Amino acid sequence: MFRIWAVRPEWAVCPLFLVYVSCLGEDIAGRVRDIASRVAASYGLEIFDVQYRREASGMVLRIRIDRPGSKATVDDSVTVDECAKVSRDLSAILDVDDVVPTTQYTLEVSSPGLDRPLTRAEDYQRFAGRRAKLVMREKIDGQGYFKGQLGGVEDGPVKVVVIEGEDGRTHRVPLDVITRANLEVDF
């Protein structure tokens, strides 16, 4: 049985519109990534992440830049001056090319930080030897998360992240089971 509800038009919600807005945000982030990659490369940097999303303060375009091939040590990390230069250059290009359709948005340019997220297999390989925390969606060796020293990635039918846990045991975690991972800062 189908029911038809009489709803005032201003209360109506169109699921297609919601999907369109979501896709629009992804499209903007992709176009911004292309432009930001060129700007970052001019300073010897690369794009780590681009997000375009609505937050409490309004629309935010968040770009995280990184130094390619670095081990993310304090000495090698992206500086505030480099963030400012990329922000200034990128802001000018975005304004001229009118890439972001809203008239007001906040542009944030920063580094991933010393406790950066690990999102790709290359990140686990790049930071082998560093301390990290991995959170899994299912238990591995009876645990839902591991803290320890990264041992890199083993290739095979399934990519596996190797981590030597705080318990001294070596654990092998399938990459697709990891829901969140971050480097841990050694003090």
mmCIF file of C-alpha atoms in Angstrom:
data_model
loop_
_atom_site.group_PDB
_atom_site.id
_atom_site.type_symbol
_atom_site.label_atom_id
_atom_site.label_comp_id
_atom_site.label_asym_id
_atom_site.label_seq_id
_atom_site.Cartn_x
_atom_site.Cartn_y
_atom_site.Cartn_z
ATOM 1 C CA MET A 1 0.000 0.000 0.000
ATOM 2 C CA PHE A 2 1.330 3.420 -0.929
ATOM 3 C CA ARG A 3 0.524 6.525 1.047
ATOM 4 C CA ILE A 4 0.695 10.017 -0.308
ATOM 5 C CA TRP A 5 1.393 12.699 2.232
ATOM 6 C CA ALA A 6 0.410 16.281 1.714
ATOM 7 C CA VAL A 7 3.414 18.297 2.810
ATOM 8 C CA ARG A 8 4.034 21.989 2.492
ATOM 9 C CA PRO A 9 6.643 22.527 -0.263
ATOM 10 C CA GLU A 10 9.155 24.312 1.988
ATOM 11 C CA TRP A 11 9.253 21.235 4.222
ATOM 12 C CA ALA A 12 9.886 18.832 1.391
ATOM 13 C CA VAL A 13 13.213 17.085 1.242
ATOM 14 C CA CYS A 14 14.563 15.838 -2.033
ATOM 15 C CA PRO A 15 17.044 12.942 -1.636
ATOM 16 C CA LEU A 16 18.454 13.683 -5.086
ATOM 17 C CA PHE A 17 19.359 17.192 -3.960
ATOM 18 C CA LEU A 18 21.236 15.799 -0.958
ATOM 19 C CA VAL A 19 23.168 13.422 -3.196
ATOM 20 C CA TYR A 20 23.914 16.268 -5.603
ATOM 21 C CA VAL A 21 25.297 18.473 -2.813
ATOM 22 C CA SER A 22 27.488 15.616 -1.585
ATOM 23 C CA CYS A 23 28.802 14.945 -5.097
ATOM 24 C CA LEU A 24 29.323 18.669 -5.635
ATOM 25 C CA GLY A 25 31.572 18.788 -2.550
ATOM 26 C CA GLU A 26 33.603 15.850 -3.840
ATOM 27 C CA ASP A 27 33.873 17.470 -7.272
ATOM 28 C CA ILE A 28 35.078 20.743 -5.741
ATOM 29 C CA ALA A 29 37.616 18.893 -3.576
ATOM 30 C CA GLY A 30 38.918 17.094 -6.669
ATOM 31 C CA ARG A 31 39.290 20.297 -8.673
ATOM 32 C CA VAL A 32 40.925 22.041 -5.729
ATOM 33 C CA ARG A 33 43.313 19.081 -5.280
ATOM 34 C CA ASP A 34 44.512 19.497 -8.879
ATOM 35 C CA ILE A 35 45.150 23.224 -8.427
ATOM 36 C CA ALA A 36 46.631 22.833 -4.931
ATOM 37 C CA SER A 37 48.985 20.094 -6.175
ATOM 38 C CA ARG A 38 50.527 22.496 -8.682
ATOM 39 C CA VAL A 39 50.858 25.252 -6.060
ATOM 40 C CA ALA A 40 52.359 22.890 -3.456
ATOM 41 C CA ALA A 41 54.771 21.402 -6.007
ATOM 42 C CA SER A 42 56.143 24.892 -6.709
ATOM 43 C CA TYR A 43 57.357 24.885 -3.073
ATOM 44 C CA GLY A 44 58.614 21.280 -3.153
ATOM 45 C CA LEU A 45 55.551 20.005 -1.280
ATOM 46 C CA GLU A 46 52.684 17.617 -1.991
ATOM 47 C CA ILE A 47 49.009 17.432 -1.075
ATOM 48 C CA PHE A 48 48.214 15.067 1.781
ATOM 49 C CA ASP A 49 44.457 15.642 1.971
ATOM 50 C CA VAL A 50 41.699 17.960 0.691
ATOM 51 C CA GLN A 51 38.290 18.308 2.343
ATOM 52 C CA TYR A 52 35.399 20.596 1.468
ATOM 53 C CA ARG A 53 32.631 20.386 4.021
ATOM 54 C CA ARG A 54 30.004 22.215 6.002
ATOM 55 C CA GLU A 55 30.888 22.845 9.638
ATOM 56 C CA ALA A 56 29.258 24.902 12.390
ATOM 57 C CA SER A 57 31.153 28.000 11.245
ATOM 58 C CA GLY A 58 30.124 27.535 7.591
ATOM 59 C CA MET A 59 31.817 25.958 4.582
ATOM 60 C CA VAL A 60 35.463 24.966 5.138
ATOM 61 C CA LEU A 61 38.044 24.075 2.510
ATOM 62 C CA ARG A 62 40.763 22.225 4.431
ATOM 63 C CA ILE A 63 44.028 21.360 2.714
ATOM 64 C CA ARG A 64 46.878 19.491 4.348
ATOM 65 C CA ILE A 65 50.294 19.687 2.722
ATOM 66 C CA ASP A 66 53.317 17.484 3.301
ATOM 67 C CA ARG A 67 56.948 17.206 2.356
ATOM 68 C CA PRO A 68 57.389 14.237 -0.010
ATOM 69 C CA GLY A 69 59.554 11.407 1.272
ATOM 70 C CA SER A 70 60.123 12.903 4.700
ATOM 71 C CA LYS A 71 59.969 10.906 7.875
ATOM 72 C CA ALA A 72 57.846 13.665 9.446
ATOM 73 C CA THR A 73 60.433 14.574 12.016
ATOM 74 C CA VAL A 74 60.285 17.973 13.650
ATOM 75 C CA ASP A 75 63.217 19.118 11.500
ATOM 76 C CA ASP A 76 61.626 17.920 8.233
ATOM 77 C CA SER A 77 58.002 18.888 8.819
ATOM 78 C CA VAL A 78 56.170 21.579 6.883
ATOM 79 C CA THR A 79 56.681 25.045 8.338
ATOM 80 C CA VAL A 80 54.091 27.700 9.133
ATOM 81 C CA ASP A 81 55.742 29.926 6.514
ATOM 82 C CA GLU A 82 55.266 27.246 3.835
ATOM 83 C CA CYS A 83 51.593 26.869 4.835
ATOM 84 C CA ALA A 84 51.154 30.641 4.558
ATOM 85 C CA LYS A 85 52.777 30.755 1.097
ATOM 86 C CA VAL A 86 50.634 27.911 -0.255
ATOM 87 C CA SER A 87 47.521 29.466 1.309
ATOM 88 C CA ARG A 88 48.227 32.881 -0.221
ATOM 89 C CA ASP A 89 48.930 31.529 -3.715
ATOM 90 C CA LEU A 90 46.065 29.036 -3.658
ATOM 91 C CA SER A 91 43.580 31.610 -2.381
ATOM 92 C CA ALA A 92 44.395 33.934 -5.275
ATOM 93 C CA ILE A 93 43.949 31.182 -7.876
ATOM 94 C CA LEU A 94 40.695 29.922 -6.336
ATOM 95 C CA ASP A 95 39.271 33.443 -6.286
ATOM 96 C CA VAL A 96 40.205 34.168 -9.901
ATOM 97 C CA ASP A 97 39.080 30.781 -11.261
ATOM 98 C CA ASP A 98 35.932 30.799 -9.083
ATOM 99 C CA VAL A 99 36.363 27.088 -8.257
ATOM 100 C CA VAL A 100 34.386 27.220 -5.002
ATOM 101 C CA PRO A 101 30.804 28.285 -5.785
ATOM 102 C CA THR A 102 29.961 29.726 -2.359
ATOM 103 C CA THR A 103 30.873 33.333 -1.739
ATOM 104 C CA GLN A 104 32.027 32.660 1.802
ATOM 105 C CA TYR A 105 34.200 29.786 2.929
ATOM 106 C CA THR A 106 37.206 29.353 5.160
ATOM 107 C CA LEU A 107 40.454 28.186 3.573
ATOM 108 C CA GLU A 108 42.678 26.261 5.979
ATOM 109 C CA VAL A 109 46.151 25.112 4.938
ATOM 110 C CA SER A 110 48.159 23.060 7.421
ATOM 111 C CA SER A 111 50.490 20.093 7.754
ATOM 112 C CA PRO A 112 49.174 16.651 8.728
ATOM 113 C CA GLY A 113 50.982 17.082 12.071
ATOM 114 C CA LEU A 114 53.377 14.832 13.906
ATOM 115 C CA ASP A 115 50.495 12.525 14.851
ATOM 116 C CA ARG A 116 49.374 12.356 11.230
ATOM 117 C CA PRO A 117 46.803 9.830 10.076
ATOM 118 C CA LEU A 118 47.996 6.853 8.043
ATOM 119 C CA THR A 119 45.579 6.251 5.186
ATOM 120 C CA ARG A 120 47.417 4.429 2.388
ATOM 121 C CA ALA A 121 49.740 1.418 2.220
ATOM 122 C CA GLU A 122 52.516 3.825 1.197
ATOM 123 C CA ASP A 123 52.109 5.688 4.519
ATOM 124 C CA TYR A 124 52.768 2.516 6.548
ATOM 125 C CA GLN A 125 55.846 1.771 4.452
ATOM 126 C CA ARG A 126 57.085 5.359 4.567
ATOM 127 C CA PHE A 127 56.877 5.516 8.358
ATOM 128 C CA ALA A 128 58.252 2.049 9.103
ATOM 129 C CA GLY A 129 60.239 2.260 12.330
ATOM 130 C CA ARG A 130 57.938 4.923 13.832
ATOM 131 C CA ARG A 131 55.451 4.376 16.671
ATOM 132 C CA ALA A 132 51.781 4.188 15.676
ATOM 133 C CA LYS A 133 48.340 3.226 16.898
ATOM 134 C CA LEU A 134 46.109 1.082 14.679
ATOM 135 C CA VAL A 135 42.389 0.645 15.365
ATOM 136 C CA MET A 136 40.653 -2.283 13.672
ATOM 137 C CA ARG A 137 36.994 -2.995 12.926
ATOM 138 C CA GLU A 138 37.501 -6.595 14.016
ATOM 139 C CA LYS A 139 39.821 -8.149 16.555
ATOM 140 C CA ILE A 140 43.204 -9.437 15.458
ATOM 141 C CA ASP A 141 45.100 -11.675 17.904
ATOM 142 C CA GLY A 142 42.309 -10.904 20.393
ATOM 143 C CA GLN A 143 42.812 -7.121 20.302
ATOM 144 C CA GLY A 144 40.803 -4.242 18.804
ATOM 145 C CA TYR A 145 43.816 -1.933 18.526
ATOM 146 C CA PHE A 146 47.600 -2.066 18.594
ATOM 147 C CA LYS A 147 50.214 0.427 19.676
ATOM 148 C CA GLY A 148 53.779 -0.194 18.688
ATOM 149 C CA GLN A 149 56.474 0.187 16.077
ATOM 150 C CA LEU A 150 55.502 -0.054 12.411
ATOM 151 C CA GLY A 151 57.319 -2.700 10.419
ATOM 152 C CA GLY A 152 56.041 -1.702 6.989
ATOM 153 C CA VAL A 153 53.709 -3.514 4.602
ATOM 154 C CA GLU A 154 53.853 -7.065 3.280
ATOM 155 C CA ASP A 155 52.465 -7.498 -0.229
ATOM 156 C CA GLY A 156 50.459 -10.537 -1.201
ATOM 157 C CA PRO A 157 46.877 -11.354 -2.092
ATOM 158 C CA VAL A 158 46.002 -9.074 0.846
ATOM 159 C CA LYS A 159 48.227 -6.155 1.915
ATOM 160 C CA VAL A 160 49.228 -6.642 5.537
ATOM 161 C CA VAL A 161 50.576 -3.982 7.920
ATOM 162 C CA VAL A 162 53.248 -5.292 10.264
ATOM 163 C CA ILE A 163 53.459 -3.802 13.758
ATOM 164 C CA GLU A 164 55.539 -4.851 16.735
ATOM 165 C CA GLY A 165 53.157 -4.358 19.627
ATOM 166 C CA GLU A 166 53.943 -3.032 23.078
ATOM 167 C CA ASP A 167 53.682 -6.661 24.244
ATOM 168 C CA GLY A 168 56.813 -7.461 22.177
ATOM 169 C CA ARG A 169 54.906 -9.646 19.711
ATOM 170 C CA THR A 170 54.775 -8.981 15.973
ATOM 171 C CA HIS A 171 51.248 -8.643 14.608
ATOM 172 C CA ARG A 172 50.105 -8.753 10.997
ATOM 173 C CA VAL A 173 46.986 -6.707 10.319
ATOM 174 C CA PRO A 174 45.200 -6.774 6.948
ATOM 175 C CA LEU A 175 45.083 -3.207 5.613
ATOM 176 C CA ASP A 176 41.355 -3.389 4.874
ATOM 177 C CA VAL A 177 40.588 -4.202 8.545
ATOM 178 C CA ILE A 178 42.176 -0.962 9.811
ATOM 179 C CA THR A 179 39.569 1.750 10.418
ATOM 180 C CA ARG A 180 41.898 4.407 11.809
ATOM 181 C CA ALA A 181 45.653 4.744 12.257
ATOM 182 C CA ASN A 182 47.883 7.551 13.460
ATOM 183 C CA LEU A 183 51.540 8.045 14.193
ATOM 184 C CA GLU A 184 52.288 8.447 17.888
ATOM 185 C CA VAL A 185 54.560 11.247 19.032
ATOM 186 C CA ASP A 186 57.639 10.218 21.003
ATOM 187 C CA PHE A 187 58.564 12.670 23.723
#
